[in-house]
Short mmCIF file of C-alpha atoms in Angstrom, two decimals:
data_model
loop_
_atom_site.label_atom_id
_atom_site.label_comp_id
_atom_site.label_asym_id
_atom_site.label_seq_id
_atom_site.Cartn_x
_atom_site.Cartn_y
_atom_site.Cartn_z
CA UNK G 72 -85.60 -28.55 25.37
CA UNK G 73 -85.64 -25.01 24.21
CA UNK G 74 -86.99 -23.85 27.59
CA UNK G 75 -84.09 -25.56 29.32
CA UNK G 76 -81.56 -24.18 26.90
CA UNK G 77 -82.84 -20.63 27.47
CA UNK G 78 -82.95 -21.20 31.27
CA UNK G 79 -86.78 -20.78 31.26
CA UNK G 80 -86.23 -17.12 30.14
CA UNK G 81 -88.25 -17.12 27.00
CA UNK G 82 -88.74 -13.98 24.84
CA UNK G 83 -92.27 -13.67 26.10
CA UNK G 84 -93.26 -11.79 23.00
CA UNK G 85 -94.19 -13.24 19.62
CA UNK G 86 -92.70 -10.29 17.73
CA UNK G 87 -89.49 -10.41 19.74
CA UNK G 88 -89.23 -14.21 19.20
CA UNK G 89 -89.61 -13.74 15.42
CA UNK G 90 -86.94 -10.98 15.45
CA UNK G 91 -84.52 -13.01 17.42
CA UNK G 92 -85.15 -16.08 15.24
CA UNK G 93 -84.39 -13.95 12.07
CA UNK G 94 -81.09 -12.65 13.74
CA UNK G 95 -80.10 -16.16 14.72
CA UNK G 96 -80.75 -17.47 11.28
CA UNK G 97 -78.73 -14.70 9.61
CA UNK G 98 -75.82 -15.15 12.04
CA UNK G 99 -75.70 -18.87 11.82
CA UNK G 100 -75.76 -18.93 7.97
CA UNK G 101 -74.14 -15.47 7.55
CA UNK G 102 -71.22 -16.51 5.26
CA UNK G 103 -73.61 -18.26 2.94
CA UNK G 104 -76.20 -15.43 2.87
CA UNK G 105 -74.05 -12.32 2.63
CA UNK G 106 -71.07 -12.10 0.28
CA UNK G 107 -68.38 -9.46 0.45
CA UNK G 108 -65.92 -8.40 3.05
CA UNK G 109 -68.07 -5.69 4.39
CA UNK G 110 -71.00 -7.85 5.32
CA UNK G 111 -68.75 -10.61 6.59
CA UNK G 112 -66.95 -8.18 8.95
CA UNK G 113 -70.12 -6.79 10.22
CA UNK G 114 -71.53 -10.22 11.07
CA UNK G 115 -68.36 -10.99 13.05
CA UNK G 116 -68.50 -7.68 14.87
CA UNK G 117 -72.20 -8.38 15.76
CA UNK G 118 -71.21 -11.68 17.43
CA UNK G 119 -68.29 -10.02 19.29
CA UNK G 120 -70.26 -7.04 20.57
CA UNK G 121 -73.15 -9.26 21.70
CA UNK G 122 -70.73 -10.56 24.27
CA UNK G 123 -69.52 -7.09 25.21
CA UNK G 124 -73.01 -5.50 25.52
CA UNK G 125 -74.57 -8.54 27.24
CA UNK G 126 -71.79 -8.52 29.86
CA UNK G 127 -72.19 -4.81 30.34
CA UNK G 128 -75.90 -5.30 30.74
CA UNK G 129 -75.17 -7.76 33.55
CA UNK G 130 -73.70 -4.76 35.44
CA UNK G 131 -75.88 -2.00 34.30
CA UNK G 132 -79.24 -3.60 33.70
CA UNK G 133 -79.24 -6.34 36.29
CA UNK G 134 -77.12 -4.79 39.14
CA UNK G 135 -77.34 -1.09 38.29
CA UNK G 136 -73.60 -0.56 38.33
CA UNK G 137 -72.43 2.17 35.96
CA UNK G 138 -68.91 1.55 34.86
CA UNK G 139 -66.90 3.30 32.11
CA UNK G 140 -64.02 0.88 32.32
CA UNK G 141 -65.63 -1.88 30.20
CA UNK G 142 -63.65 -0.91 27.09
CA UNK G 143 -60.39 -1.01 29.22
CA UNK G 144 -60.99 -4.78 29.76
CA UNK G 145 -62.01 -5.14 26.09
CA UNK G 146 -58.72 -3.54 25.15
CA UNK G 147 -56.67 -5.70 27.59
CA UNK G 148 -58.02 -8.80 25.86
CA UNK G 149 -57.34 -7.44 22.42
CA UNK G 150 -53.79 -6.21 23.22
CA UNK G 151 -52.98 -9.35 25.24
CA UNK G 152 -53.55 -11.55 22.22
CA UNK G 153 -51.97 -9.12 19.81
CA UNK G 154 -48.80 -8.73 21.91
CA UNK G 155 -48.54 -12.48 22.43
CA UNK G 156 -48.80 -13.23 18.70
CA UNK G 157 -46.17 -10.49 18.08
CA UNK G 158 -43.71 -11.76 20.68
CA UNK G 159 -44.10 -15.48 19.89
CA UNK G 160 -44.78 -17.27 16.64
CA UNK G 161 -48.32 -16.96 15.25
CA UNK G 162 -49.54 -20.20 16.80
CA UNK G 163 -52.65 -21.30 18.68
CA UNK G 164 -50.49 -21.68 21.75
CA UNK G 165 -49.53 -17.98 21.59
CA UNK G 166 -53.25 -17.08 21.49
CA UNK G 167 -53.86 -18.99 24.64
CA UNK G 168 -50.81 -17.48 26.37
CA UNK G 169 -51.99 -13.97 25.49
CA UNK G 170 -55.60 -14.68 26.53
CA UNK G 171 -54.53 -16.24 29.86
CA UNK G 172 -52.29 -13.23 30.71
CA UNK G 173 -55.04 -10.77 29.75
CA UNK G 174 -57.67 -12.63 31.78
CA UNK G 175 -55.38 -12.67 34.81
CA UNK G 176 -54.75 -8.86 34.54
CA UNK G 177 -58.46 -8.27 33.99
CA UNK G 178 -59.34 -10.33 37.07
CA UNK G 179 -56.92 -8.36 39.22
CA UNK G 180 -57.98 -4.90 38.01
CA UNK G 181 -61.76 -5.71 38.10
CA UNK G 182 -61.38 -7.03 41.57
CA UNK G 183 -59.78 -3.86 42.68
CA UNK G 184 -62.39 -1.78 40.95
CA UNK G 185 -65.18 -3.95 42.38
CA UNK G 186 -63.85 -3.53 45.97
CA UNK G 187 -64.03 0.24 45.44
CA UNK G 188 -67.76 -0.15 45.83
CA UNK G 189 -67.04 -0.56 49.50
CA UNK G 190 -66.18 3.15 49.67
CA UNK G 191 -67.93 4.82 46.76
CA UNK G 192 -71.39 4.43 45.28
CA UNK G 193 -73.29 5.24 42.08
CA UNK G 194 -71.96 8.18 40.18
CA UNK G 195 -68.78 8.22 42.19
CA UNK G 196 -67.92 4.77 41.22
CA UNK G 197 -68.54 5.65 37.60
CA UNK G 198 -66.20 8.58 37.78
CA UNK G 199 -63.51 6.37 39.32
CA UNK G 200 -63.87 3.84 36.44
CA UNK G 201 -63.74 6.64 33.99
CA UNK G 202 -60.47 7.99 35.38
CA UNK G 203 -58.91 4.49 35.46
CA UNK G 204 -59.97 3.88 31.83
CA UNK G 205 -58.42 7.17 30.69
CA UNK G 206 -55.22 6.49 32.60
CA UNK G 207 -54.94 3.10 30.93
CA UNK G 208 -55.60 4.61 27.52
CA UNK G 209 -52.77 7.17 28.10
CA UNK G 210 -50.47 4.39 29.24
CA UNK G 211 -51.12 2.36 26.07
CA UNK G 212 -50.55 5.45 23.89
CA UNK G 213 -47.16 6.17 25.57
CA UNK G 214 -45.69 2.70 25.60
CA UNK G 215 -44.99 2.72 21.87
CA UNK G 216 -42.31 0.04 21.93
CA UNK G 217 -44.73 -2.46 23.47
CA UNK G 218 -48.17 -1.47 22.24
CA UNK G 219 -47.37 0.42 19.11
CA UNK G 220 -48.84 3.65 20.57
CA UNK G 221 -51.48 5.30 18.42
CA UNK G 222 -50.39 3.21 15.46
CA UNK G 223 -51.52 0.04 17.14
CA UNK G 224 -50.52 -3.56 16.35
CA UNK G 225 -51.02 -5.75 13.40
CA UNK G 226 -52.25 -9.12 14.50
CA UNK G 227 -50.60 -12.10 12.69
CA UNK G 228 -53.23 -14.70 13.34
CA UNK G 229 -52.38 -18.46 13.26
CA UNK G 230 -52.31 -19.97 9.82
CA UNK G 231 -55.42 -22.06 10.48
CA UNK G 232 -57.46 -18.86 11.05
CA UNK G 233 -56.22 -16.99 8.03
CA UNK G 234 -57.83 -16.56 4.58
CA UNK G 235 -55.00 -18.36 2.84
CA UNK G 236 -55.60 -21.69 4.69
CA UNK G 237 -58.27 -23.99 3.49
CA UNK G 238 -59.53 -26.87 5.65
CA UNK G 239 -61.41 -28.42 2.73
CA UNK G 240 -61.12 -28.17 -1.02
CA UNK G 241 -64.95 -28.29 -1.19
CA UNK G 242 -66.76 -25.27 -2.49
CA UNK G 243 -70.22 -24.69 -1.08
CA UNK G 244 -73.06 -22.72 -2.60
CA UNK G 245 -74.23 -19.40 -1.21
CA UNK G 246 -77.26 -17.28 -1.97
CA UNK G 247 -77.48 -13.56 -1.26
CA UNK G 248 -80.88 -12.11 -0.57
CA UNK G 249 -79.54 -8.59 -0.87
CA UNK G 250 -78.06 -9.21 -4.33
CA UNK G 251 -81.41 -10.91 -5.41
CA UNK G 252 -83.58 -8.02 -4.25
CA UNK G 253 -81.22 -5.42 -5.72
CA UNK G 254 -81.30 -7.04 -9.19
CA UNK G 255 -85.06 -7.75 -9.10
CA UNK G 256 -86.29 -4.42 -7.81
CA UNK G 257 -83.99 -2.40 -10.09
CA UNK G 258 -85.61 -4.07 -13.10
CA UNK G 259 -82.26 -5.05 -14.53
CA UNK G 260 -83.09 -8.74 -14.33
CA UNK G 261 -86.13 -10.96 -14.23
CA UNK G 262 -87.10 -13.12 -11.28
CA UNK G 263 -85.35 -16.20 -12.54
CA UNK G 264 -82.20 -14.34 -13.69
CA UNK G 265 -82.06 -12.33 -10.39
CA UNK G 266 -82.29 -15.66 -8.50
CA UNK G 267 -79.33 -17.00 -10.49
CA UNK G 268 -77.30 -13.80 -10.05
CA UNK G 269 -77.77 -14.06 -6.28
CA UNK G 270 -75.79 -17.26 -6.14
CA UNK G 271 -72.03 -17.26 -5.19
CA UNK G 272 -69.46 -19.72 -4.04
CA UNK G 273 -68.05 -20.06 -0.56
CA UNK G 274 -64.54 -21.36 -0.04
CA UNK G 275 -63.99 -23.13 3.24
CA UNK G 276 -60.97 -21.09 4.39
CA UNK G 277 -59.65 -20.22 7.79
CA UNK G 278 -61.72 -17.04 7.84
CA UNK G 279 -64.89 -19.11 7.75
CA UNK G 280 -63.46 -21.23 10.61
CA UNK G 281 -62.67 -17.92 12.51
CA UNK G 282 -66.21 -16.61 11.98
CA UNK G 283 -67.80 -19.81 13.35
CA UNK G 284 -65.41 -19.82 16.25
CA UNK G 285 -66.59 -16.26 17.11
CA UNK G 286 -70.26 -17.24 16.52
CA UNK G 287 -69.94 -20.31 18.74
CA UNK G 288 -68.23 -18.53 21.59
CA UNK G 289 -70.84 -15.74 21.35
CA UNK G 290 -73.74 -18.27 21.50
CA UNK G 291 -72.19 -20.20 24.47
CA UNK G 292 -71.49 -16.96 26.41
CA UNK G 293 -75.04 -15.64 25.76
CA UNK G 294 -76.71 -18.89 26.83
CA UNK G 295 -74.42 -18.91 29.89
CA UNK G 296 -75.35 -15.42 30.83
CA UNK G 297 -79.03 -16.42 30.53
CA UNK G 298 -78.25 -19.19 33.04
CA UNK G 299 -76.47 -16.74 35.33
CA UNK G 300 -79.16 -14.10 35.42
CA UNK G 301 -81.92 -16.70 36.13
CA UNK G 302 -79.84 -18.40 38.83
CA UNK G 303 -80.05 -17.54 42.61
CA UNK G 304 -77.04 -15.43 42.08
CA UNK G 305 -78.81 -13.42 39.30
CA UNK G 306 -81.87 -12.98 41.46
CA UNK G 307 -79.76 -11.50 44.17
CA UNK G 308 -78.24 -9.10 41.66
CA UNK G 309 -81.72 -8.01 40.69
CA UNK G 310 -82.66 -7.59 44.33
CA UNK G 311 -79.61 -5.31 44.75
CA UNK G 312 -80.81 -3.33 41.73
CA UNK G 313 -84.32 -2.89 43.12
CA UNK G 314 -83.30 -2.08 46.78
CA UNK G 315 -79.80 -2.75 48.09
CA UNK G 316 -80.76 -1.89 51.64
CA UNK G 317 -83.48 -4.61 51.72
CA UNK G 318 -81.07 -7.15 50.13
CA UNK G 319 -78.59 -6.42 53.02
CA UNK G 320 -81.36 -6.77 55.54
CA UNK G 321 -82.07 -10.20 54.19
CA UNK G 322 -78.48 -11.16 54.99
CA UNK G 323 -76.80 -10.91 51.55
CA UNK G 324 -73.31 -9.33 51.51
CA UNK G 325 -74.12 -7.06 48.59
CA UNK G 326 -70.51 -5.85 48.11
CA UNK G 327 -69.39 -9.42 47.42
CA UNK G 328 -72.18 -9.85 44.83
CA UNK G 329 -71.49 -6.49 43.18
CA UNK G 330 -67.79 -7.30 43.05
CA UNK G 331 -68.51 -10.69 41.54
CA UNK G 332 -70.70 -9.13 38.85
CA UNK G 333 -68.00 -6.55 37.96
CA UNK G 334 -65.33 -9.29 37.72
CA UNK G 335 -67.51 -11.66 35.71
CA UNK G 336 -68.65 -9.02 33.26
CA UNK G 337 -65.04 -7.70 32.89
CA UNK G 338 -63.67 -11.25 32.09
CA UNK G 339 -66.29 -11.62 29.34
CA UNK G 340 -65.31 -8.20 27.88
CA UNK G 341 -61.74 -9.39 27.92
CA UNK G 342 -62.69 -12.56 26.02
CA UNK G 343 -64.52 -10.48 23.49
CA UNK G 344 -61.45 -8.27 23.07
CA UNK G 345 -59.32 -11.37 22.33
CA UNK G 346 -61.82 -12.53 19.63
CA UNK G 347 -61.88 -8.96 18.22
CA UNK G 348 -58.07 -9.04 17.79
CA UNK G 349 -58.20 -12.38 16.01
CA UNK G 350 -61.06 -11.39 13.81
CA UNK G 351 -60.14 -7.87 12.98
CA UNK G 352 -56.39 -8.65 12.76
CA UNK G 353 -55.52 -5.10 13.88
CA UNK G 354 -55.81 -3.31 17.21
CA UNK G 355 -55.18 0.29 18.22
CA UNK G 356 -56.43 2.58 21.02
CA UNK G 357 -59.21 3.96 18.81
CA UNK G 358 -60.94 0.73 18.03
CA UNK G 359 -60.48 -0.88 21.58
CA UNK G 360 -59.95 1.71 24.24
CA UNK G 361 -61.52 4.91 23.01
CA UNK G 362 -64.26 6.49 25.18
CA UNK G 363 -66.47 6.86 22.03
CA UNK G 364 -66.58 3.03 21.96
CA UNK G 365 -67.79 3.07 25.54
CA UNK G 366 -70.57 5.45 24.57
CA UNK G 367 -71.62 3.13 21.68
CA UNK G 368 -71.72 0.16 24.11
CA UNK G 369 -74.01 2.18 26.35
CA UNK G 370 -76.24 3.25 23.40
CA UNK G 371 -76.51 -0.43 22.28
CA UNK G 372 -77.65 -1.46 25.74
CA UNK G 373 -80.18 1.37 25.98
CA UNK G 374 -81.57 0.84 22.43
CA UNK G 375 -82.04 -2.94 23.00
CA UNK G 376 -83.38 -2.65 26.56
CA UNK G 377 -81.49 -2.78 29.82
CA UNK G 378 -82.16 -5.67 32.16
CA UNK G 379 -82.94 -8.07 29.36
CA UNK G 380 -80.19 -9.95 27.68
CA UNK G 381 -82.30 -10.29 24.52
CA UNK G 382 -82.07 -6.56 24.28
CA UNK G 383 -78.32 -6.69 23.92
CA UNK G 384 -78.69 -8.80 20.78
CA UNK G 385 -81.35 -6.46 19.30
CA UNK G 386 -79.39 -3.36 20.34
CA UNK G 387 -76.11 -4.52 18.79
CA UNK G 388 -77.81 -5.56 15.45
CA UNK G 389 -79.81 -2.30 15.23
CA UNK G 390 -76.81 -0.04 16.07
CA UNK G 391 -74.29 -1.82 13.71
CA UNK G 392 -76.77 -1.97 10.84
CA UNK G 393 -77.39 1.77 11.21
CA UNK G 394 -73.64 2.53 11.54
CA UNK G 395 -72.71 0.53 8.50
CA UNK G 396 -75.57 1.03 6.13
CA UNK G 397 -77.27 4.28 7.00
CA UNK G 398 -75.04 6.16 4.56
CA UNK G 399 -76.08 3.79 1.72
CA UNK G 400 -79.79 4.40 2.58
CA UNK G 401 -79.28 8.19 2.58
CA UNK G 402 -77.42 7.96 -0.73
CA UNK G 403 -80.36 6.08 -2.29
CA UNK G 404 -82.88 8.63 -0.79
CA UNK G 405 -80.89 11.65 -1.98
CA UNK G 406 -80.25 10.39 -5.56
CA UNK G 407 -83.69 11.33 -7.06
CA UNK G 408 -83.95 14.60 -5.25
CA UNK G 409 -83.18 17.85 -7.00
CA UNK G 410 -79.55 18.77 -6.63
CA UNK G 411 -78.92 21.71 -4.33
CA UNK G 412 -82.39 21.53 -2.65
CA UNK G 413 -82.84 21.56 1.11
CA UNK G 414 -84.04 17.97 1.11
CA UNK G 415 -81.03 16.79 -0.86
CA UNK G 416 -78.68 18.58 1.51
CA UNK G 417 -80.38 17.02 4.56
CA UNK G 418 -80.39 13.55 3.06
CA UNK G 419 -76.72 13.78 2.04
CA UNK G 420 -74.77 10.61 2.98
CA UNK G 421 -72.16 12.72 4.94
CA UNK G 422 -74.91 13.82 7.31
CA UNK G 423 -75.53 10.26 8.51
CA UNK G 424 -74.57 11.13 12.06
CA UNK G 425 -77.37 13.65 12.19
CA UNK G 426 -79.90 11.03 11.23
CA UNK G 427 -78.33 8.43 13.43
CA UNK G 428 -78.91 10.77 16.34
CA UNK G 429 -82.52 11.32 15.20
CA UNK G 430 -83.11 7.61 14.99
CA UNK G 431 -81.67 7.20 18.55
CA UNK G 432 -83.95 9.88 19.96
CA UNK G 433 -87.01 8.31 18.20
CA UNK G 434 -86.10 4.84 19.56
CA UNK G 435 -85.89 6.12 23.09
CA UNK G 436 -89.16 8.00 22.64
CA UNK G 437 -91.14 5.12 21.20
CA UNK G 438 -89.32 2.37 23.11
CA UNK G 439 -88.54 3.90 26.50
CA UNK G 440 -87.80 0.38 27.92
CA UNK G 441 -85.68 -0.50 24.84
CA UNK G 442 -86.83 -2.50 21.81
CA UNK G 443 -86.88 -5.90 23.52
CA UNK G 444 -88.22 -4.47 26.84
CA UNK G 445 -91.06 -2.55 25.10
CA UNK G 446 -92.05 -5.58 23.01
CA UNK G 447 -92.29 -7.60 26.20
CA UNK G 448 -94.37 -4.97 27.95
CA UNK G 449 -96.79 -4.80 25.04
CA UNK G 450 -97.16 -8.60 24.89
CA UNK G 451 -97.72 -8.56 28.72
CA UNK G 452 -100.50 -5.97 28.37
CA UNK G 453 -102.21 -7.92 25.65
CA UNK G 454 -102.14 -11.03 27.75
CA UNK G 455 -103.52 -9.17 30.67
CA UNK G 456 -106.29 -7.69 28.54
CA UNK G 457 -107.12 -11.10 27.09
CA UNK G 458 -107.26 -12.54 30.63
CA UNK G 459 -109.56 -9.76 31.84
CA UNK G 460 -111.86 -10.30 28.73
CA UNK G 461 -112.02 -14.08 29.38
CA UNK G 462 -112.78 -13.51 33.09
CA UNK G 463 -115.58 -11.00 32.17
CA UNK G 464 -117.15 -13.54 29.70
CA UNK G 465 -117.15 -16.29 32.31
#
């Protein structure tokens, strides 16, 4: 059953399987394992950006299409839902109206961009998408009356998805591993007391419903993408990545396949943008359309491993954990160091970007195929060595 669910595309590495299982467990039970707004928000962002990065990997890793317009479609989805909820009442119907309009606009623009591959290739296509994305960003900044300009739009989500609404009066128990380890390792509480302090209560509000909506959509999209890349369509995309000329010689109309990949990935980015607007409840050009966000998406794809959808999951989790908690780690490291020393200055929390860059360089050096890709390669080598040893013994 699991093999069918994953479209026969198993992790093929024991360590990768364990890592993905831990991530799935934490995301599935996130609201009951991590208390606080910060952790809750990060869990939701992980689910949303899994869709974004996995869809981008469909273009970059599986088809070798470099596009810098992916955040444009992400922003279209976010602004489509935000503008619909602003123009109409904050209802579920308004969400679907905004999402439908955003998906239609995304389909038209991605189709036009995809057809550009008839004329331009490789880096030239990337430059065209970069120009289009910057033009769209400028347009959103200038249309203040419609988009709110640089100030953005506050998203009034439907009542059923808000924190004030409760779909049940029941209160479920939660248990925080982070709080337990903090209390126990600091020595402020014994094992039993730390265990009790780690407990907290979870109210079944609209925010919990919103989180599981995001989680469910992310899981369905990921499994759907696994099905796509392991289908005949996905095999053709990989053939185009390896050698487009040979794919054409076999009779495949590669331009149509490339265009379909661009359109499909863009529609998924638009869907993720709509979820972002509902979950974050605020959109502006900086958090949806900024070129820095495009660089972050590219980094997540590279860190996790291009050409493997599991890499998108690992890359998103690694990147967002570093982005959100690296400052806390540096603060804990610098606390016992002598004040004014060189080590204390280097480990200062405000220098987190420096260490973030160092971690990225180290990840590329030790995992040139990405974390997921490298784990798969190592497992493949071990299986090959085990097969050779068995053959030698026989």
